[in-house]
PDB file of C-alpha atoms in Angstrom:
ATOM      1  CA  LYS A1177     102.977 177.234  62.097  1.00  0.00           C
ATOM      2  CA  LYS A1178     100.885 179.489  59.945  1.00  0.00           C
ATOM      3  CA  GLN A1179     100.196 183.011  61.101  1.00  0.00           C
ATOM      4  CA  GLU A1180      97.166 185.196  60.809  1.00  0.00           C
ATOM      5  CA  LEU A1181      97.421 188.743  59.586  1.00  0.00           C
ATOM      6  CA  CYS A1182      95.900 191.338  61.886  1.00  0.00           C
ATOM      7  CA  LEU A1183      93.292 193.544  60.288  1.00  0.00           C
ATOM      8  CA  SER A1184      93.628 197.298  60.379  1.00  0.00           C
ATOM      9  CA  LEU A1185      90.385 198.653  61.785  1.00  0.00           C
ATOM     10  CA  ALA A1186      91.338 202.264  61.135  1.00  0.00           C
ATOM     11  CA  SER A1187      92.111 204.034  57.875  1.00  0.00           C
ATOM     12  CA  SER A1188      93.859 207.189  56.783  1.00  0.00           C
ATOM     13  CA  PRO A1189      91.623 210.284  56.730  1.00  0.00           C
ATOM     14  CA  HIS A1190      93.796 211.763  53.987  1.00  0.00           C
ATOM     15  CA  SER A1191      92.451 209.266  51.471  1.00  0.00           C
ATOM     16  CA  TYR A1192      88.856 210.303  52.117  1.00  0.00           C
ATOM     17  CA  GLN A1193      89.112 213.542  50.161  1.00  0.00           C
ATOM     18  CA  ARG A1194      86.959 213.472  47.034  1.00  0.00           C
ATOM     19  CA  MET A1195      87.350 215.596  43.921  1.00  0.00           C
ATOM     20  CA  GLY A1196      85.766 213.304  41.367  1.00  0.00           C
ATOM     21  CA  GLY A1197      86.860 212.742  37.790  1.00  0.00           C
ATOM     22  CA  GLU A1198      84.806 212.538  34.634  1.00  0.00           C
ATOM     23  CA  GLN A1199      86.908 210.102  32.639  1.00  0.00           C
ATOM     24  CA  LYS A1200      85.959 206.424  32.883  1.00  0.00           C
ATOM     25  CA  THR A1201      88.504 203.667  32.320  1.00  0.00           C
ATOM     26  CA  LYS A1202      87.632 199.999  32.018  1.00  0.00           C
ATOM     27  CA  ARG A1203      88.785 197.533  34.641  1.00  0.00           C
ATOM     28  CA  LYS A1204      91.071 194.703  33.695  1.00  0.00           C
ATOM     29  CA  GLN A1205      88.841 192.005  32.311  1.00  0.00           C
ATOM     30  CA  ASN A1206      88.996 188.495  33.784  1.00  0.00           C
ATOM     31  CA  PRO A1207      91.973 189.462  35.965  1.00  0.00           C
ATOM     32  CA  ASP A1208      92.710 186.033  37.393  1.00  0.00           C
ATOM     33  CA  LYS A1209      92.429 183.566  34.499  1.00  0.00           C
ATOM     34  CA  ILE A1210      95.804 181.897  34.557  1.00  0.00           C
ATOM     35  CA  SER A1211      97.254 178.730  33.155  1.00  0.00           C
ATOM     36  CA  PRO A1212      97.927 177.137  35.550  1.00  0.00           C
ATOM     37  CA  HIS A1213     100.269 179.054  37.883  1.00  0.00           C
ATOM     38  CA  ALA A1214      99.456 181.925  40.001  1.00  0.00           C
ATOM     39  CA  GLY A1215     104.041 187.119  41.126  1.00  0.00           C
ATOM     40  CA  ILE A1216     104.197 190.569  40.930  1.00  0.00           C
ATOM     41  CA  ILE A1217     105.518 192.996  38.315  1.00  0.00           C
ATOM     42  CA  GLY A1218     108.753 194.727  39.307  1.00  0.00           C
ATOM     43  CA  GLY A1219     108.998 192.925  42.627  1.00  0.00           C
ATOM     44  CA  ARG A1220     111.344 190.420  44.199  1.00  0.00           C
ATOM     45  CA  LYS A1221     111.174 186.916  45.547  1.00  0.00           C
ATOM     46  CA  ALA A1222     109.858 186.885  49.082  1.00  0.00           C
ATOM     47  CA  ASP A1223     112.048 185.178  51.643  1.00  0.00           C
ATOM     48  CA  ALA A1224     110.866 181.602  51.933  1.00  0.00           C
ATOM     49  CA  HIS A1225     107.953 181.292  54.371  1.00  0.00           C
ATOM     50  CA  SER A1226     108.329 184.906  55.526  1.00  0.00           C
ATOM     51  CA  ARG A1227     104.606 185.522  55.013  1.00  0.00           C
ATOM     52  CA  PRO A1228     102.950 182.471  56.583  1.00  0.00           C
ATOM     53  CA  TYR A1229      99.512 184.119  56.519  1.00  0.00           C
ATOM     54  CA  MET A1230      99.439 183.972  52.710  1.00  0.00           C
ATOM     55  CA  ALA A1231      96.968 181.629  51.063  1.00  0.00           C
ATOM     56  CA  TYR A1232      96.910 180.321  47.495  1.00  0.00           C
ATOM     57  CA  LEU A1233      93.396 179.721  46.189  1.00  0.00           C
ATOM     58  CA  GLU A1234      92.816 177.289  43.327  1.00  0.00           C
ATOM     59  CA  ILE A1235      89.293 177.751  42.000  1.00  0.00           C
ATOM     60  CA  LYS A1236      87.812 175.053  39.769  1.00  0.00           C
ATOM     61  CA  ASN A1237      84.690 175.869  37.797  1.00  0.00           C
ATOM     62  CA  GLY A1238      83.826 173.063  35.406  1.00  0.00           C
ATOM     63  CA  ARG A1239      86.848 172.587  33.147  1.00  0.00           C
ATOM     64  CA  ASN A1240      88.310 175.987  34.032  1.00  0.00           C
ATOM     65  CA  THR A1241      90.854 176.524  36.785  1.00  0.00           C
ATOM     66  CA  THR A1242      91.827 179.974  38.025  1.00  0.00           C
ATOM     67  CA  ALA A1243      93.934 181.133  40.953  1.00  0.00           C
ATOM     68  CA  CYS A1244      93.919 183.979  43.440  1.00  0.00           C
ATOM     69  CA  GLY A1245      95.654 185.028  46.609  1.00  0.00           C
ATOM     70  CA  GLY A1246      94.165 185.344  50.057  1.00  0.00           C
ATOM     71  CA  PHE A1247      95.246 185.625  53.679  1.00  0.00           C
ATOM     72  CA  LEU A1248      94.391 184.273  57.105  1.00  0.00           C
ATOM     73  CA  ILE A1249      92.707 186.644  59.533  1.00  0.00           C
ATOM     74  CA  ARG A1250      91.689 183.947  62.036  1.00  0.00           C
ATOM     75  CA  PRO A1251      92.449 180.225  62.409  1.00  0.00           C
ATOM     76  CA  ASP A1252      89.304 179.382  60.455  1.00  0.00           C
ATOM     77  CA  ALA A1253      88.968 182.358  58.103  1.00  0.00           C
ATOM     78  CA  VAL A1254      90.617 183.560  54.886  1.00  0.00           C
ATOM     79  CA  LEU A1255      89.889 186.904  53.216  1.00  0.00           C
ATOM     80  CA  SER A1256      90.086 187.281  49.438  1.00  0.00           C
ATOM     81  CA  ALA A1257      88.468 189.127  46.526  1.00  0.00           C
ATOM     82  CA  ALA A1258      84.840 188.374  45.655  1.00  0.00           C
ATOM     83  CA  HIS A1259      85.482 188.378  41.907  1.00  0.00           C
ATOM     84  CA  CYS A1260      87.680 185.308  42.384  1.00  0.00           C
ATOM     85  CA  MET A1261      84.633 183.320  43.499  1.00  0.00           C
ATOM     86  CA  ASP A1262      81.983 184.968  41.342  1.00  0.00           C
ATOM     87  CA  LYS A1263      81.396 182.178  38.836  1.00  0.00           C
ATOM     88  CA  LYS A1264      78.415 180.273  37.488  1.00  0.00           C
ATOM     89  CA  GLY A1265      77.911 176.586  38.088  1.00  0.00           C
ATOM     90  CA  THR A1266      79.752 174.335  40.504  1.00  0.00           C
ATOM     91  CA  VAL A1267      82.734 175.991  42.168  1.00  0.00           C
ATOM     92  CA  LYS A1268      85.360 174.065  44.139  1.00  0.00           C
ATOM     93  CA  VAL A1269      88.065 175.916  46.050  1.00  0.00           C
ATOM     94  CA  THR A1270      91.292 174.458  47.417  1.00  0.00           C
ATOM     95  CA  VAL A1271      93.241 176.675  49.826  1.00  0.00           C
ATOM     96  CA  THR A1272      96.985 176.054  50.159  1.00  0.00           C
ATOM     97  CA  LEU A1273      98.680 177.440  53.268  1.00  0.00           C
ATOM     98  CA  GLY A1274     102.371 177.405  54.172  1.00  0.00           C
ATOM     99  CA  ALA A1275     103.549 177.539  50.565  1.00  0.00           C
ATOM    100  CA  HIS A1276     106.548 179.305  49.081  1.00  0.00           C
ATOM    101  CA  ASN A1277     106.955 177.379  45.834  1.00  0.00           C
ATOM    102  CA  ILE A1278     103.404 176.488  44.908  1.00  0.00           C
ATOM    103  CA  ARG A1279     104.534 173.825  42.421  1.00  0.00           C
ATOM    104  CA  ARG A1280     106.550 171.810  44.932  1.00  0.00           C
ATOM    105  CA  GLN A1281     105.409 169.402  47.614  1.00  0.00           C
ATOM    106  CA  GLU A1282     106.761 171.396  50.554  1.00  0.00           C
ATOM    107  CA  ARG A1283     106.450 169.840  54.009  1.00  0.00           C
ATOM    108  CA  SER A1284     105.081 173.122  55.346  1.00  0.00           C
ATOM    109  CA  GLN A1285     102.087 173.114  53.018  1.00  0.00           C
ATOM    110  CA  GLN A1286      98.508 172.424  54.035  1.00  0.00           C
ATOM    111  CA  LYS A1287      95.886 171.893  51.348  1.00  0.00           C
ATOM    112  CA  ILE A1288      92.346 172.488  52.578  1.00  0.00           C
ATOM    113  CA  ARG A1289      89.057 172.275  50.722  1.00  0.00           C
ATOM    114  CA  ALA A1290      87.005 175.409  51.406  1.00  0.00           C
ATOM    115  CA  GLY A1291      83.406 174.266  51.292  1.00  0.00           C
ATOM    116  CA  LYS A1292      81.952 177.440  52.741  1.00  0.00           C
ATOM    117  CA  TRP A1293      82.350 181.092  51.802  1.00  0.00           C
ATOM    118  CA  VAL A1294      80.404 184.340  51.854  1.00  0.00           C
ATOM    119  CA  ILE A1295      80.549 186.979  49.124  1.00  0.00           C
ATOM    120  CA  HIS A1296      79.558 190.470  50.246  1.00  0.00           C
ATOM    121  CA  PRO A1297      75.855 190.881  49.388  1.00  0.00           C
ATOM    122  CA  GLN A1298      76.490 194.211  47.644  1.00  0.00           C
ATOM    123  CA  TYR A1299      79.412 193.040  45.531  1.00  0.00           C
ATOM    124  CA  SER A1300      79.167 194.425  41.996  1.00  0.00           C
ATOM    125  CA  ARG A1301      80.714 192.462  39.156  1.00  0.00           C
ATOM    126  CA  LYS A1302      80.294 195.462  36.849  1.00  0.00           C
ATOM    127  CA  ASP A1303      82.341 198.057  38.720  1.00  0.00           C
ATOM    128  CA  GLY A1304      84.223 196.026  41.333  1.00  0.00           C
ATOM    129  CA  LYS A1305      82.572 197.582  44.374  1.00  0.00           C
ATOM    130  CA  ASN A1306      82.492 195.624  47.650  1.00  0.00           C
ATOM    131  CA  ASP A1307      85.000 193.159  46.215  1.00  0.00           C
ATOM    132  CA  ILE A1308      85.445 190.994  49.305  1.00  0.00           C
ATOM    133  CA  VAL A1309      84.807 187.356  50.229  1.00  0.00           C
ATOM    134  CA  LEU A1310      85.340 185.405  53.448  1.00  0.00           C
ATOM    135  CA  LEU A1311      86.156 181.682  53.299  1.00  0.00           C
ATOM    136  CA  LYS A1312      85.990 179.145  56.120  1.00  0.00           C
ATOM    137  CA  VAL A1313      88.973 176.830  56.564  1.00  0.00           C
ATOM    138  CA  TRP A1314      90.314 174.567  59.324  1.00  0.00           C
ATOM    139  CA  PRO A1315      94.111 174.947  59.485  1.00  0.00           C
ATOM    140  CA  ASN A1316      96.494 174.971  62.448  1.00  0.00           C
ATOM    141  CA  THR A1317      97.499 178.585  62.932  1.00  0.00           C
ATOM    142  CA  SER A1318      98.923 181.110  65.369  1.00  0.00           C
ATOM    143  CA  PHE A1319      98.387 184.834  65.719  1.00  0.00           C
ATOM    144  CA  LEU A1320     100.591 187.538  64.274  1.00  0.00           C
ATOM    145  CA  PRO A1321     101.450 190.128  66.982  1.00  0.00           C
ATOM    146  CA  GLU A1322      99.696 193.483  66.866  1.00  0.00           C
ATOM    147  CA  GLY A1323     101.301 195.941  64.474  1.00  0.00           C
ATOM    148  CA  SER A1324     101.834 199.680  64.402  1.00  0.00           C
ATOM    149  CA  PRO A1325      99.516 202.585  63.471  1.00  0.00           C
ATOM    150  CA  PRO A1326      97.511 202.523  60.234  1.00  0.00           C
ATOM    151  CA  ALA A1327      99.080 203.512  56.937  1.00  0.00           C
ATOM    152  CA  GLN A1328      98.989 207.075  55.683  1.00  0.00           C
ATOM    153  CA  VAL A1329      99.043 208.416  52.143  1.00  0.00           C
ATOM    154  CA  GLY A1330     102.632 208.168  50.943  1.00  0.00           C
ATOM    155  CA  ASP A1331     103.474 205.118  53.035  1.00  0.00           C
ATOM    156  CA  LEU A1332     105.119 202.164  51.349  1.00  0.00           C
ATOM    157  CA  CYS A1333     103.186 198.948  51.872  1.00  0.00           C
ATOM    158  CA  THR A1334     103.853 195.456  50.583  1.00  0.00           C
ATOM    159  CA  VAL A1335     101.787 193.075  48.488  1.00  0.00           C
ATOM    160  CA  SER A1336     102.583 189.411  47.873  1.00  0.00           C
ATOM    161  CA  GLY A1337     101.348 186.888  45.357  1.00  0.00           C
ATOM    162  CA  TRP A1338     102.019 184.126  42.872  1.00  0.00           C
ATOM    163  CA  GLY A1339     100.576 186.027  39.899  1.00  0.00           C
ATOM    164  CA  TRP A1340     102.059 187.110  36.584  1.00  0.00           C
ATOM    165  CA  THR A1341     105.422 188.893  36.705  1.00  0.00           C
ATOM    166  CA  SER A1342     104.969 190.727  33.398  1.00  0.00           C
ATOM    167  CA  LYS A1343     102.214 191.848  31.049  1.00  0.00           C
ATOM    168  CA  ALA A1344     103.420 189.197  28.611  1.00  0.00           C
ATOM    169  CA  GLY A1345     102.316 186.497  30.992  1.00  0.00           C
ATOM    170  CA  ASP A1346     105.521 185.317  32.664  1.00  0.00           C
ATOM    171  CA  MET A1347     104.555 183.527  35.873  1.00  0.00           C
ATOM    172  CA  SER A1348     106.238 182.689  39.140  1.00  0.00           C
ATOM    173  CA  ASP A1349     106.076 179.448  41.061  1.00  0.00           C
ATOM    174  CA  VAL A1350     107.483 181.109  44.182  1.00  0.00           C
ATOM    175  CA  LEU A1351     105.875 183.816  46.271  1.00  0.00           C
ATOM    176  CA  MET A1352     106.794 187.318  45.084  1.00  0.00           C
ATOM    177  CA  GLU A1353     106.449 190.649  46.885  1.00  0.00           C
ATOM    178  CA  VAL A1354     106.493 194.310  45.916  1.00  0.00           C
ATOM    179  CA  ALA A1355     106.403 197.652  47.737  1.00  0.00           C
ATOM    180  CA  LEU A1356     103.621 199.992  46.607  1.00  0.00           C
ATOM    181  CA  LYS A1357     102.730 203.484  47.792  1.00  0.00           C
ATOM    182  CA  VAL A1358      99.356 204.538  49.172  1.00  0.00           C
ATOM    183  CA  GLN A1359      98.079 207.331  46.906  1.00  0.00           C
ATOM    184  CA  TYR A1360      95.563 210.148  47.325  1.00  0.00           C
ATOM    185  CA  ALA A1361      92.032 209.163  46.377  1.00  0.00           C
ATOM    186  CA  GLU A1362      91.897 211.914  43.747  1.00  0.00           C
ATOM    187  CA  ILE A1363      94.340 210.013  41.545  1.00  0.00           C
ATOM    188  CA  CYS A1364      91.940 207.091  41.169  1.00  0.00           C
ATOM    189  CA  GLU A1365      88.866 209.318  41.039  1.00  0.00           C
ATOM    190  CA  GLN A1366      90.273 211.133  38.014  1.00  0.00           C
ATOM    191  CA  LEU A1367      90.350 207.833  36.124  1.00  0.00           C
ATOM    192  CA  SER A1368      86.997 206.451  37.201  1.00  0.00           C
ATOM    193  CA  ASN A1369      83.889 207.835  38.860  1.00  0.00           C
ATOM    194  CA  ASN A1370      83.258 204.328  40.219  1.00  0.00           C
ATOM    195  CA  PHE A1371      86.019 204.817  42.781  1.00  0.00           C
ATOM    196  CA  GLN A1372      84.656 205.030  46.342  1.00  0.00           C
ATOM    197  CA  CYS A1373      87.194 206.305  48.848  1.00  0.00           C
ATOM    198  CA  GLN A1374      85.202 204.965  51.805  1.00  0.00           C
ATOM    199  CA  SER A1375      85.507 201.367  50.621  1.00  0.00           C
ATOM    200  CA  MET A1376      88.546 201.468  48.318  1.00  0.00           C
ATOM    201  CA  ILE A1377      92.225 202.429  48.559  1.00  0.00           C
ATOM    202  CA  CYS A1378      94.190 204.009  45.719  1.00  0.00           C
ATOM    203  CA  VAL A1379      97.632 202.399  45.505  1.00  0.00           C
ATOM    204  CA  GLY A1380     100.493 202.183  43.061  1.00  0.00           C
ATOM    205  CA  ASP A1381     103.915 203.053  41.722  1.00  0.00           C
ATOM    206  CA  GLU A1382     103.930 206.295  39.724  1.00  0.00           C
ATOM    207  CA  GLU A1383     106.678 205.059  37.410  1.00  0.00           C
ATOM    208  CA  GLU A1384     104.558 202.021  36.436  1.00  0.00           C
ATOM    209  CA  GLU A1385     107.517 199.755  37.117  1.00  0.00           C
ATOM    210  CA  LYS A1386     105.852 197.911  39.979  1.00  0.00           C
ATOM    211  CA  ALA A1387     102.346 196.503  40.283  1.00  0.00           C
ATOM    212  CA  THR A1388     100.173 193.545  41.124  1.00  0.00           C
ATOM    213  CA  TYR A1389      98.801 191.685  38.132  1.00  0.00           C
ATOM    214  CA  LYS A1390      96.818 188.650  37.029  1.00  0.00           C
ATOM    215  CA  GLY A1391      96.645 185.991  39.705  1.00  0.00           C
ATOM    216  CA  ASP A1392      97.446 188.362  42.568  1.00  0.00           C
ATOM    217  CA  SER A1393      93.826 189.276  43.309  1.00  0.00           C
ATOM    218  CA  GLY A1394      92.727 188.650  46.876  1.00  0.00           C
ATOM    219  CA  GLY A1395      96.163 189.162  48.397  1.00  0.00           C
ATOM    220  CA  PRO A1396      96.693 191.610  51.283  1.00  0.00           C
ATOM    221  CA  LEU A1397      98.080 195.141  51.235  1.00  0.00           C
ATOM    222  CA  VAL A1398     100.254 195.036  54.361  1.00  0.00           C
ATOM    223  CA  CYS A1399     101.208 198.304  56.033  1.00  0.00           C
ATOM    224  CA  ASN A1400     102.832 198.423  59.469  1.00  0.00           C
ATOM    225  CA  LYS A1401     102.270 194.670  59.870  1.00  0.00           C
ATOM    226  CA  LYS A1402      98.520 194.951  59.379  1.00  0.00           C
ATOM    227  CA  ALA A1403      96.294 194.179  56.425  1.00  0.00           C
ATOM    228  CA  HIS A1404      94.693 197.382  55.162  1.00  0.00           C
ATOM    229  CA  GLY A1405      93.534 196.321  51.712  1.00  0.00           C
ATOM    230  CA  ILE A1406      92.746 193.462  49.353  1.00  0.00           C
ATOM    231  CA  VAL A1407      93.999 193.362  45.742  1.00  0.00           C
ATOM    232  CA  SER A1408      90.894 194.093  43.662  1.00  0.00           C
ATOM    233  CA  HIS A1409      91.327 195.565  40.183  1.00  0.00           C
ATOM    234  CA  GLY A1410      93.179 198.005  37.954  1.00  0.00           C
ATOM    235  CA  TYR A1411      92.840 199.771  34.621  1.00  0.00           C
ATOM    236  CA  GLU A1412      93.316 198.239  31.192  1.00  0.00           C
ATOM    237  CA  ASP A1413      95.584 200.924  29.780  1.00  0.00           C
ATOM    238  CA  CYS A1414      98.066 201.279  32.653  1.00  0.00           C
ATOM    239  CA  LEU A1415      99.487 199.567  35.715  1.00  0.00           C
ATOM    240  CA  PHE A1416      99.121 202.729  37.827  1.00  0.00           C
ATOM    241  CA  PRO A1417      97.041 203.295  39.843  1.00  0.00           C
ATOM    242  CA  GLU A1418      95.466 200.164  41.322  1.00  0.00           C
ATOM    243  CA  ILE A1419      92.329 199.712  43.397  1.00  0.00           C
ATOM    244  CA  PHE A1420      92.348 197.791  46.674  1.00  0.00           C
ATOM    245  CA  THR A1421      89.324 196.942  48.801  1.00  0.00           C
ATOM    246  CA  ARG A1422      89.529 198.922  52.067  1.00  0.00           C
ATOM    247  CA  ILE A1423      89.219 196.332  54.839  1.00  0.00           C
ATOM    248  CA  SER A1424      88.298 198.737  57.639  1.00  0.00           C
ATOM    249  CA  HIS A1425      85.106 199.733  55.805  1.00  0.00           C
ATOM    250  CA  PHE A1426      83.937 196.114  55.912  1.00  0.00           C
ATOM    251  CA  GLU A1427      84.856 195.394  59.526  1.00  0.00           C
ATOM    252  CA  PRO A1428      81.215 195.161  60.760  1.00  0.00           C
ATOM    253  CA  TRP A1429      80.375 192.727  57.966  1.00  0.00           C
ATOM    254  CA  ILE A1430      83.518 190.674  58.590  1.00  0.00           C
ATOM    255  CA  GLN A1431      82.811 190.416  62.312  1.00  0.00           C
ATOM    256  CA  LYS A1432      79.227 189.363  61.633  1.00  0.00           C
ATOM    257  CA  GLN A1433      80.370 186.572  59.319  1.00  0.00           C
ATOM    258  CA  LEU A1434      83.036 185.413  61.761  1.00  0.00           C
ATOM    259  CA  LYS A1435      80.372 185.020  64.442  1.00  0.00           C
ATOM    260  CA  ARG A1436      78.360 182.910  62.010  1.00  0.00           C
ATOM    261  CA  PHE A1437      81.467 180.833  61.355  1.00  0.00           C
ATOM    262  CA  SER A1438      81.810 180.223  65.095  1.00  0.00           C
ATOM    263  CA  ARG A1439      78.164 179.188  65.384  1.00  0.00           C
ATOM    264  CA  LYS A1440      78.503 177.029  62.266  1.00  0.00           C
ATOM    265  CA  ALA A1441      75.449 178.883  61.010  1.00  0.00           C
ATOM    266  CA  ILE A1442      76.893 179.850  57.663  1.00  0.00           C
ATOM    267  CA  PRO A1443      75.447 177.963  54.684  1.00  0.00           C
ATOM    268  CA  CYS A1444      77.607 176.050  52.244  1.00  0.00           C
ATOM    269  CA  PHE A1445      78.191 177.756  48.900  1.00  0.00           C
ATOM    270  CA  PRO A1446      79.301 175.142  46.350  1.00  0.00           C
ATOM    271  CA  PHE A1447      77.345 177.055  43.705  1.00  0.00           C
ATOM    272  CA  SER A1448      77.337 180.626  42.480  1.00  0.00           C
ATOM    273  CA  ASP A1449      74.360 182.209  40.741  1.00  0.00           C
TER     274      ASP A1449
END
């Protein structure tokens, strides 16, 4: 059975300190355009089916196909990054659950067409703010038990994905995972004044040997068995640090959308303006 990943509804107060930096650094452009696979730089292969909440999103937009990660938070709901879905024209999304090797026909896999999703109304394509989307699915799932206290600055958390395993574009068919450290907000603020500590988490490996990369967007930052963040974006000139969407900041919005899911009141979004 698939498992849902519990959301962390609390966040570390240490990461709320703001010092602000003047230097601006561009985000990675088109972070999820892959061909056609979707790991992790400096990570390792995840044990097969050890992260059953993971979702692989295949997004078709005309002749283009991109991929992102995502994760179950409820039997009918997957969280991911808004920039994965922010495309013009007709968008079709297939969600694969229960996968380890995404290129094989594993008996554990479920492929589900996601016909409904909601991008946060204040998502900004320009600076990556509010980079969160909720998709409706209909899989058979079970709950992941409650985890431990929220992550603190300095904690090692894990991220999983099928994205690129090097800057050169080497890709992995199997799910990869990597341990990354939660950093002080000041580190990201010194690189970009677009960083918002209330809605973002600064994460990374100081030695630049480990990181998420293209195709990993939308995957969860798991600390103490709870999802605290969503892979969002990084900086063009370095792998460290990385920006994750802070889930706890969006809890009211998430709960509102989940209620709409339950009432079947959410509109279908096969198109993106």
